[in-house]
Short mmCIF file of C-alpha atoms in Angstrom, two decimals:
data_model
loop_
_atom_site.label_atom_id
_atom_site.label_comp_id
_atom_site.label_asym_id
_atom_site.label_seq_id
_atom_site.Cartn_x
_atom_site.Cartn_y
_atom_site.Cartn_z
CA UNK M 22 21.22 -20.00 12.55
CA UNK M 23 20.43 -17.99 15.67
CA UNK M 24 20.67 -19.46 19.16
CA UNK M 25 17.36 -18.14 20.50
CA UNK M 26 14.87 -20.60 21.95
CA UNK M 27 11.56 -18.64 21.92
CA UNK M 28 10.19 -19.96 18.61
CA UNK M 29 12.93 -22.37 17.70
CA UNK M 30 10.94 -25.60 18.41
CA UNK M 31 8.21 -24.53 16.01
CA UNK M 32 10.72 -23.30 13.45
CA UNK M 33 12.27 -26.75 13.44
CA UNK M 34 8.99 -28.62 13.30
CA UNK M 35 9.55 -29.94 9.78
CA UNK M 36 13.14 -30.89 10.58
CA UNK M 37 12.37 -32.51 13.92
CA UNK M 38 12.42 -36.10 12.79
CA UNK M 39 15.87 -35.90 11.27
CA UNK M 40 17.55 -33.19 13.34
CA UNK M 41 16.18 -33.43 16.90
CA UNK M 42 16.20 -36.25 19.38
CA UNK M 43 12.87 -38.11 19.76
CA UNK M 44 12.16 -36.22 22.99
CA UNK M 45 12.93 -32.85 21.38
CA UNK M 46 10.87 -33.76 18.34
CA UNK M 47 7.89 -34.52 20.57
CA UNK M 48 8.32 -31.17 22.29
CA UNK M 49 8.46 -29.42 18.91
CA UNK M 50 5.25 -31.09 17.82
CA UNK M 51 3.55 -30.12 21.07
CA UNK M 52 4.64 -26.50 20.58
CA UNK M 53 3.38 -26.57 17.02
CA UNK M 54 0.01 -27.91 18.11
CA UNK M 55 -0.26 -25.22 20.79
CA UNK M 56 0.56 -22.54 18.23
CA UNK M 57 -2.00 -23.98 15.84
CA UNK M 58 -4.73 -24.07 18.50
CA UNK M 59 -4.19 -20.51 19.69
CA UNK M 60 -3.89 -18.89 16.28
CA UNK M 61 -7.48 -19.75 15.42
CA UNK M 62 -8.75 -17.15 17.92
CA UNK M 63 -8.77 -13.48 17.09
CA UNK M 64 -8.08 -10.54 19.37
CA UNK M 65 -9.66 -7.11 19.17
CA UNK M 66 -7.26 -4.24 18.74
CA UNK M 67 -7.15 -2.33 22.00
CA UNK M 68 -7.18 1.42 22.53
CA UNK M 69 -7.70 4.18 20.01
CA UNK M 70 -6.43 2.16 17.05
CA UNK M 71 -9.32 -0.28 17.38
CA UNK M 72 -11.81 2.56 17.63
CA UNK M 73 -10.39 4.29 14.55
CA UNK M 74 -10.39 1.05 12.58
CA UNK M 75 -14.10 0.61 13.21
CA UNK M 76 -15.13 4.24 12.59
CA UNK M 77 -17.97 4.89 10.16
CA UNK M 78 -17.25 7.94 7.97
CA UNK M 79 -20.79 8.29 6.62
CA UNK M 80 -22.33 11.51 7.86
CA UNK M 81 -18.97 13.04 8.69
CA UNK M 82 -18.03 14.38 5.25
CA UNK M 83 -19.38 15.06 1.76
CA UNK M 84 -17.41 14.58 -1.44
CA UNK M 85 -18.06 16.16 -4.83
CA UNK M 86 -16.74 14.20 -7.82
CA UNK M 87 -15.69 16.17 -10.87
CA UNK M 88 -17.20 14.86 -14.09
CA UNK M 89 -14.14 14.60 -16.31
CA UNK M 90 -13.98 13.58 -19.97
CA UNK M 91 -13.53 9.83 -20.32
CA UNK M 92 -10.00 10.23 -21.66
CA UNK M 93 -8.82 10.89 -18.10
CA UNK M 94 -10.19 7.66 -16.66
CA UNK M 95 -12.69 5.22 -18.16
CA UNK M 96 -11.30 5.32 -21.70
CA UNK M 97 -7.89 4.30 -20.36
CA UNK M 98 -9.34 1.17 -18.77
CA UNK M 99 -11.25 0.31 -21.93
CA UNK M 100 -8.01 0.62 -23.88
CA UNK M 101 -6.00 -1.52 -21.45
CA UNK M 102 -8.05 -3.59 -18.94
CA UNK M 103 -4.82 -4.78 -17.30
CA UNK M 104 -5.10 -1.62 -15.20
CA UNK M 105 -7.87 -3.32 -13.23
CA UNK M 106 -5.57 -6.00 -11.84
CA UNK M 107 -2.24 -4.36 -11.13
CA UNK M 108 -1.12 -3.12 -7.71
CA UNK M 109 -1.82 0.51 -8.66
CA UNK M 110 -5.53 -0.08 -9.34
CA UNK M 111 -6.73 1.67 -6.16
CA UNK M 112 -7.21 4.84 -8.21
CA UNK M 113 -9.78 3.08 -10.40
CA UNK M 114 -11.70 1.35 -7.64
CA UNK M 115 -11.75 4.42 -5.41
CA UNK M 116 -13.48 6.27 -8.25
CA UNK M 117 -16.04 3.50 -8.70
CA UNK M 118 -16.67 3.34 -4.98
CA UNK M 119 -17.25 7.07 -4.61
CA UNK M 120 -19.73 7.21 -7.49
CA UNK M 121 -22.22 5.22 -5.43
CA UNK M 122 -21.02 6.13 -1.93
CA UNK M 123 -23.31 7.67 0.68
CA UNK M 124 -20.73 10.46 1.17
CA UNK M 125 -21.11 11.68 -2.41
CA UNK M 126 -22.89 14.96 -2.97
CA UNK M 127 -24.07 16.33 -6.29
CA UNK M 128 -24.07 19.84 -4.86
CA UNK M 129 -20.51 21.19 -4.87
CA UNK M 130 -21.48 24.06 -2.57
CA UNK M 131 -22.03 21.65 0.31
CA UNK M 132 -18.91 19.56 -0.35
CA UNK M 133 -16.11 19.21 2.20
CA UNK M 134 -13.79 17.62 -0.35
CA UNK M 135 -13.42 17.61 -4.14
CA UNK M 136 -12.21 14.53 -5.97
CA UNK M 137 -10.65 14.50 -9.44
CA UNK M 138 -10.86 10.98 -10.94
CA UNK M 139 -7.76 10.84 -13.09
CA UNK M 140 -5.96 7.52 -13.67
CA UNK M 141 -2.23 8.26 -13.81
CA UNK M 142 -1.03 4.64 -13.71
CA UNK M 143 -3.14 3.21 -16.53
CA UNK M 144 -0.74 3.95 -19.41
CA UNK M 145 1.11 0.62 -19.44
CA UNK M 146 4.16 -0.84 -21.13
CA UNK M 147 3.99 -4.18 -22.93
CA UNK M 148 5.20 -5.73 -19.68
CA UNK M 149 2.25 -4.21 -17.84
CA UNK M 150 4.16 -1.56 -15.89
CA UNK M 151 2.93 2.04 -15.65
CA UNK M 152 4.73 4.61 -17.76
CA UNK M 153 5.29 7.47 -15.33
CA UNK M 154 6.53 9.89 -17.98
CA UNK M 155 3.08 10.93 -19.20
CA UNK M 156 1.51 11.00 -15.73
CA UNK M 157 2.50 14.59 -14.84
CA UNK M 158 1.07 15.83 -18.13
CA UNK M 159 -2.17 13.88 -17.61
CA UNK M 160 -2.51 15.27 -14.09
CA UNK M 161 -1.72 18.84 -15.16
CA UNK M 162 -4.26 18.60 -17.95
CA UNK M 163 -6.97 17.36 -15.57
CA UNK M 164 -6.28 20.17 -13.11
CA UNK M 165 -6.37 22.75 -15.89
CA UNK M 166 -9.72 21.31 -16.98
CA UNK M 167 -11.37 21.55 -13.54
CA UNK M 168 -9.88 24.99 -12.82
CA UNK M 169 -11.33 26.33 -16.08
CA UNK M 170 -14.76 24.72 -15.76
CA UNK M 171 -15.50 25.11 -12.01
CA UNK M 172 -14.57 27.81 -9.48
CA UNK M 173 -13.66 25.50 -6.61
CA UNK M 174 -10.02 24.75 -7.40
CA UNK M 175 -9.19 28.41 -7.83
CA UNK M 176 -10.59 29.48 -4.47
CA UNK M 177 -8.15 27.19 -2.58
CA UNK M 178 -5.48 26.24 -5.17
CA UNK M 179 -6.52 22.67 -4.47
CA UNK M 180 -6.27 22.71 -0.66
CA UNK M 181 -9.72 21.10 -0.29
CA UNK M 182 -9.10 18.59 -3.10
CA UNK M 183 -7.72 15.06 -2.87
CA UNK M 184 -6.06 12.89 -5.49
CA UNK M 185 -5.27 9.18 -5.53
CA UNK M 186 -1.65 8.79 -6.69
CA UNK M 187 -0.60 5.13 -6.33
CA UNK M 188 2.70 5.37 -8.25
CA UNK M 189 5.88 3.87 -6.76
CA UNK M 190 6.84 7.32 -5.47
CA UNK M 191 3.38 8.87 -5.61
CA UNK M 192 3.16 12.37 -7.11
CA UNK M 193 6.89 12.43 -7.84
CA UNK M 194 5.89 10.23 -10.80
CA UNK M 195 8.94 8.05 -11.30
CA UNK M 196 9.75 4.45 -10.40
CA UNK M 197 13.42 5.12 -9.60
CA UNK M 198 13.94 6.86 -6.29
CA UNK M 199 16.86 9.02 -7.38
CA UNK M 200 14.89 10.46 -10.29
CA UNK M 201 11.71 10.74 -8.20
CA UNK M 202 13.59 12.83 -5.64
CA UNK M 203 15.02 14.99 -8.40
CA UNK M 204 11.52 15.61 -9.77
CA UNK M 205 9.78 16.17 -6.47
CA UNK M 206 6.01 16.34 -6.07
CA UNK M 207 4.19 17.81 -9.06
CA UNK M 208 4.04 21.55 -8.18
CA UNK M 209 0.29 21.83 -8.84
CA UNK M 210 -0.41 19.21 -6.16
CA UNK M 211 1.49 20.84 -3.33
CA UNK M 212 -1.64 22.16 -1.58
CA UNK M 213 -3.83 19.13 -2.27
CA UNK M 214 -4.21 16.07 -0.05
CA UNK M 215 -2.57 13.06 -1.63
CA UNK M 216 -3.86 9.54 -1.13
CA UNK M 217 -0.84 7.39 -1.91
CA UNK M 218 0.78 4.01 -1.40
CA UNK M 219 4.27 5.45 -0.99
CA UNK M 220 5.28 6.37 2.52
CA UNK M 221 8.75 7.04 3.86
CA UNK M 222 9.70 9.42 6.63
CA UNK M 223 11.53 12.62 5.72
CA UNK M 224 11.18 11.97 1.99
CA UNK M 225 10.46 14.63 -0.63
CA UNK M 226 7.77 12.41 -2.18
CA UNK M 227 5.71 12.29 1.02
CA UNK M 228 4.12 15.60 1.89
CA UNK M 229 2.67 16.35 5.28
CA UNK M 230 -0.97 15.39 5.57
CA UNK M 231 -0.92 12.64 2.95
CA UNK M 232 -3.05 9.55 3.56
CA UNK M 233 -1.06 6.34 3.15
CA UNK M 234 -3.04 3.43 1.74
CA UNK M 235 -2.31 -0.23 0.94
CA UNK M 236 -1.55 -1.20 -2.65
CA UNK M 237 -4.30 -2.97 -4.53
CA UNK M 238 -4.45 -6.75 -4.24
CA UNK M 239 -7.40 -8.50 -5.94
CA UNK M 240 -9.84 -9.49 -3.16
CA UNK M 241 -11.77 -12.01 -5.24
CA UNK M 242 -8.60 -13.76 -6.32
CA UNK M 243 -7.36 -14.05 -2.76
CA UNK M 244 -10.77 -15.25 -1.60
CA UNK M 245 -10.63 -18.02 -4.19
CA UNK M 246 -7.36 -19.28 -2.75
CA UNK M 247 -8.35 -19.41 0.92
CA UNK M 248 -7.58 -22.73 2.57
CA UNK M 249 -8.89 -24.21 5.80
CA UNK M 250 -7.92 -22.17 8.87
CA UNK M 251 -7.06 -25.51 10.46
CA UNK M 252 -4.10 -25.88 8.09
CA UNK M 253 -0.86 -25.95 10.13
CA UNK M 254 1.71 -23.24 9.47
CA UNK M 255 4.55 -25.57 8.54
CA UNK M 256 6.72 -22.98 6.69
CA UNK M 257 8.79 -20.80 8.99
CA UNK M 258 9.84 -17.96 6.64
CA UNK M 259 8.38 -17.41 3.17
CA UNK M 260 9.22 -15.08 0.28
CA UNK M 261 8.75 -15.09 -3.48
CA UNK M 262 10.11 -12.28 -5.63
CA UNK M 263 13.20 -10.70 -7.14
CA UNK M 264 16.48 -10.53 -5.28
CA UNK M 265 18.24 -8.65 -8.06
CA UNK M 266 16.93 -6.45 -10.88
CA UNK M 267 19.67 -6.82 -13.44
CA UNK M 268 17.66 -5.05 -16.12
CA UNK M 269 17.41 -1.78 -14.23
CA UNK M 270 20.31 -2.25 -11.81
CA UNK M 271 22.99 -4.18 -13.72
CA UNK M 272 25.75 -3.49 -11.20
CA UNK M 273 23.63 -4.50 -8.22
CA UNK M 274 23.31 -2.82 -4.83
CA UNK M 275 20.88 -0.10 -5.87
CA UNK M 276 17.76 -2.23 -6.17
CA UNK M 277 16.18 -2.60 -2.71
CA UNK M 278 19.29 -0.85 -1.37
CA UNK M 279 20.90 -4.29 -1.40
CA UNK M 280 18.50 -5.76 1.17
CA UNK M 281 17.03 -8.39 -1.14
CA UNK M 282 20.45 -9.42 -2.39
CA UNK M 283 21.49 -9.86 1.24
CA UNK M 284 18.44 -12.05 1.87
CA UNK M 285 19.43 -14.38 -0.94
CA UNK M 286 23.13 -14.51 -0.15
CA UNK M 287 22.58 -15.21 3.54
CA UNK M 288 19.58 -17.54 3.51
CA UNK M 289 19.28 -19.27 0.14
CA UNK M 290 20.49 -22.53 1.71
CA UNK M 291 18.89 -22.10 5.13
CA UNK M 292 16.22 -24.81 5.61
CA UNK M 293 14.05 -22.45 7.68
CA UNK M 294 13.79 -19.99 4.79
CA UNK M 295 11.54 -20.88 1.86
CA UNK M 296 12.69 -18.11 -0.50
CA UNK M 297 12.87 -18.12 -4.28
CA UNK M 298 12.30 -16.10 -7.45
CA UNK M 299 9.74 -18.69 -8.55
CA UNK M 300 6.09 -17.65 -8.27
CA UNK M 301 4.16 -20.92 -7.90
CA UNK M 302 0.46 -21.40 -8.51
CA UNK M 303 0.21 -22.17 -4.78
CA UNK M 304 1.67 -18.77 -3.77
CA UNK M 305 -1.39 -17.66 -1.80
CA UNK M 306 -1.80 -21.08 -0.20
CA UNK M 307 1.87 -21.13 0.79
CA UNK M 308 1.51 -17.79 2.58
CA UNK M 309 -1.30 -19.33 4.62
CA UNK M 310 1.06 -22.13 5.61
CA UNK M 311 3.81 -19.74 6.73
CA UNK M 312 4.52 -18.20 10.12
CA UNK M 313 6.52 -15.22 8.78
CA UNK M 314 6.23 -13.57 5.36
CA UNK M 315 9.06 -11.28 4.28
CA UNK M 316 8.03 -7.82 3.04
CA UNK M 317 11.28 -6.22 1.89
CA UNK M 318 11.50 -2.99 -0.05
CA UNK M 319 12.00 -3.16 -3.81
CA UNK M 320 12.31 -0.01 -5.89
CA UNK M 321 9.88 1.53 -3.41
CA UNK M 322 9.39 0.63 0.27
CA UNK M 323 5.96 -0.91 -0.26
CA UNK M 324 4.57 -3.92 -2.13
CA UNK M 325 1.37 -6.00 -2.24
CA UNK M 326 3.07 -8.59 -0.01
CA UNK M 327 2.11 -6.45 2.95
CA UNK M 328 -1.57 -6.78 2.07
CA UNK M 329 -1.26 -10.48 1.30
CA UNK M 330 0.53 -11.21 4.57
CA UNK M 331 -2.14 -9.49 6.68
CA UNK M 332 -5.04 -11.06 4.79
CA UNK M 333 -3.53 -14.53 5.06
CA UNK M 334 -2.55 -14.19 8.72
CA UNK M 335 1.17 -14.48 8.02
CA UNK M 336 3.24 -12.21 10.28
CA UNK M 337 4.75 -9.51 8.02
CA UNK M 338 8.48 -9.02 8.43
CA UNK M 339 8.94 -5.46 7.24
CA UNK M 340 12.39 -4.67 5.86
CA UNK M 341 12.23 -1.05 4.70
CA UNK M 342 13.89 1.62 6.81
CA UNK M 343 11.69 4.61 7.72
CA UNK M 344 8.63 3.20 5.96
CA UNK M 345 5.29 4.87 6.71
CA UNK M 346 2.65 2.15 6.69
CA UNK M 347 -0.99 2.25 5.56
CA UNK M 348 -3.60 3.60 7.97
CA UNK M 349 -1.06 3.73 10.79
CA UNK M 350 -3.55 5.39 13.14
CA UNK M 351 -5.90 2.42 12.74
CA UNK M 352 -3.61 -0.59 12.30
CA UNK M 353 -1.10 -1.31 15.10
CA UNK M 354 1.77 -2.35 12.87
CA UNK M 355 4.26 -2.63 15.71
CA UNK M 356 1.98 -5.21 17.34
CA UNK M 357 1.23 -7.35 14.29
CA UNK M 358 4.52 -7.16 12.40
CA UNK M 359 8.24 -7.53 12.86
CA UNK M 360 10.48 -4.64 11.83
CA UNK M 361 14.02 -5.43 10.74
CA UNK M 362 16.47 -2.72 9.70
CA UNK M 363 18.02 -3.22 6.29
CA UNK M 364 21.51 -3.47 7.78
CA UNK M 365 20.32 -6.31 10.05
CA UNK M 366 19.14 -8.62 7.26
CA UNK M 367 22.13 -10.99 7.82
CA UNK M 368 20.85 -11.52 11.39
CA UNK M 369 17.28 -12.25 10.33
CA UNK M 370 17.39 -15.92 11.36
CA UNK M 371 18.55 -14.99 14.87
CA UNK M 372 15.93 -12.27 15.16
CA UNK M 373 13.03 -14.53 14.18
CA UNK M 374 14.06 -17.70 16.02
CA UNK M 375 14.65 -15.67 19.20
CA UNK M 376 11.15 -14.21 19.37
CA UNK M 377 9.15 -15.34 22.44
CA UNK M 378 6.39 -17.72 21.46
CA UNK M 379 3.79 -15.65 23.33
CA UNK M 380 4.63 -12.63 21.16
CA UNK M 381 4.20 -14.72 18.02
CA UNK M 382 0.85 -16.08 19.14
CA UNK M 383 -0.49 -12.63 20.02
CA UNK M 384 0.49 -11.28 16.60
CA UNK M 385 -1.37 -14.17 15.01
CA UNK M 386 -4.48 -13.53 17.11
CA UNK M 387 -4.46 -9.85 16.09
CA UNK M 388 -3.99 -10.80 12.43
CA UNK M 389 -7.01 -13.10 12.71
CA UNK M 390 -9.21 -10.08 13.47
CA UNK M 391 -11.49 -9.67 10.41
CA UNK M 392 -11.43 -5.86 10.72
CA UNK M 393 -7.65 -5.91 10.28
CA UNK M 394 -7.90 -7.84 7.04
CA UNK M 395 -10.81 -5.79 5.75
CA UNK M 396 -8.94 -2.51 6.19
CA UNK M 397 -6.30 -3.68 3.71
CA UNK M 398 -8.69 -4.51 0.87
CA UNK M 399 -10.61 -2.68 -1.86
CA UNK M 400 -13.51 -5.12 -2.34
CA UNK M 401 -16.25 -4.79 -4.96
CA UNK M 402 -18.82 -4.10 -3.73
CA UNK M 403 -17.43 -2.11 -0.83
CA UNK M 404 -17.86 -3.40 2.72
CA UNK M 405 -17.84 -1.70 6.12
CA UNK M 406 -14.36 -0.86 7.49
CA UNK M 407 -12.62 -1.69 4.20
CA UNK M 408 -9.82 0.41 2.70
CA UNK M 409 -12.30 2.72 0.97
CA UNK M 410 -13.84 3.59 4.32
CA UNK M 411 -10.43 3.98 5.98
CA UNK M 412 -9.57 6.59 3.33
CA UNK M 413 -12.81 8.43 4.05
CA UNK M 414 -12.05 8.24 7.76
CA UNK M 415 -8.70 9.86 7.07
CA UNK M 416 -10.33 12.66 5.11
CA UNK M 417 -13.02 13.17 7.78
CA UNK M 418 -10.37 13.50 10.49
CA UNK M 419 -8.80 16.37 8.55
CA UNK M 420 -11.98 18.43 8.88
CA UNK M 421 -12.67 21.23 9.41
CA UNK M 422 -10.16 22.60 6.94
CA UNK M 423 -7.50 24.72 8.63
CA UNK M 424 -7.16 28.47 8.43
CA UNK M 425 -5.52 29.44 5.18
CA UNK M 426 -7.35 26.88 3.07
CA UNK M 427 -9.44 29.52 1.32
CA UNK M 428 -7.46 32.18 -0.51
CA UNK M 429 -8.12 35.87 -0.79
CA UNK M 430 -9.11 37.14 -4.24
CA UNK M 431 -6.14 37.14 -6.61
CA UNK M 432 -4.04 35.34 -3.99
CA UNK M 433 -2.32 32.46 -5.77
CA UNK M 434 0.04 29.97 -4.12
CA UNK M 435 0.87 27.72 -7.08
CA UNK M 436 3.25 28.28 -9.97
CA UNK M 437 1.69 26.79 -13.09
CA UNK M 438 4.96 26.94 -15.03
CA UNK M 439 7.12 25.22 -12.40
CA UNK M 440 8.58 21.78 -12.99
CA UNK M 441 10.48 19.99 -15.77
CA UNK M 442 9.92 21.38 -19.25
CA UNK M 443 8.59 18.04 -20.48
CA UNK M 444 5.73 18.22 -17.96
CA UNK M 445 4.48 21.44 -19.49
CA UNK M 446 3.72 19.90 -22.87
CA UNK M 447 -0.01 19.59 -23.59
CA UNK M 448 -1.57 16.16 -23.14
#
């Protein structure tokens, strides 16, 4: 364990009776009570981030929604309602939100943006995971449909269109990074704005101008598991999830680039670390009892744990090199989270126990800000400053469209026959 003293008394609170002297145990309890008292107060985000977080997009943009055949969206949900609850469901709820949003226009000639409601993650395996192999064909088919029926795609080759692509690696449409990189972004989407959960710097699956969003986590379910804010945070470090994926990575080391395996090997017996593959019924309650919640990469850099940690006021410990986080111009991630490089996972205990207590308390006060939590959620019905509105804010800030958005007659920028042969098959 690390030798730092900043947060160590609180970290040892549960162990005080058996490990510390009576005097040290009393000091630990006093520190814990001070932490508990301060964390109940919230702190407004200062500077431009706070202003952006509280922006109201209504009146700043108009969105036209293409009326697609049901096979591209609603029929998929009817066929498999599990789509409504998995972490990729933002594409469904964004569609539902926009249908009744004040930014919607029924007149495409006055629209700033065009939205194509196609659900590319709703074709699920028996285990409930999206099949990415059909997604490019579904997306190509939808784009062909709108380009044949309306004139708006063809005048910009999609540069004033946005698509929600919540796959592991977004519009690269594969759950394994190596294969996603090999595929690259679907060629027809290379001028469009992508609204995606995946974000990693200098990565082929993140194009410039994309809007990074949180994954979907069910707001009503989390609301049902809220516990009293007076509950002490008696768990120092918390994590539930896989450390190895032997099914897809039998030799080990590829899944999570070895970071999760390192977590388990280094801290499985450390009393400050409550980590396991078990997923108890009290998972949400446990996060509300924890000081730090680990958010390591898996197959992709992101996971719903990031949302859960923020909503439950548990300081996210982000272990994913070069990650680009949701709504980074609105949420001050450096101030509310802890960033640990993947190579430094073996030193995680030292890093966390050495943090000054004042830094910890400030992060907790920022996390207690209701606007921070709201920005990470897709509630139904929508609420001011939620993730839906943060997406609209991102689109509004991209207006007016830059020079070169509108093409000259017969000027085409996209190659409709580019990409893997399998993607070109009709859907």
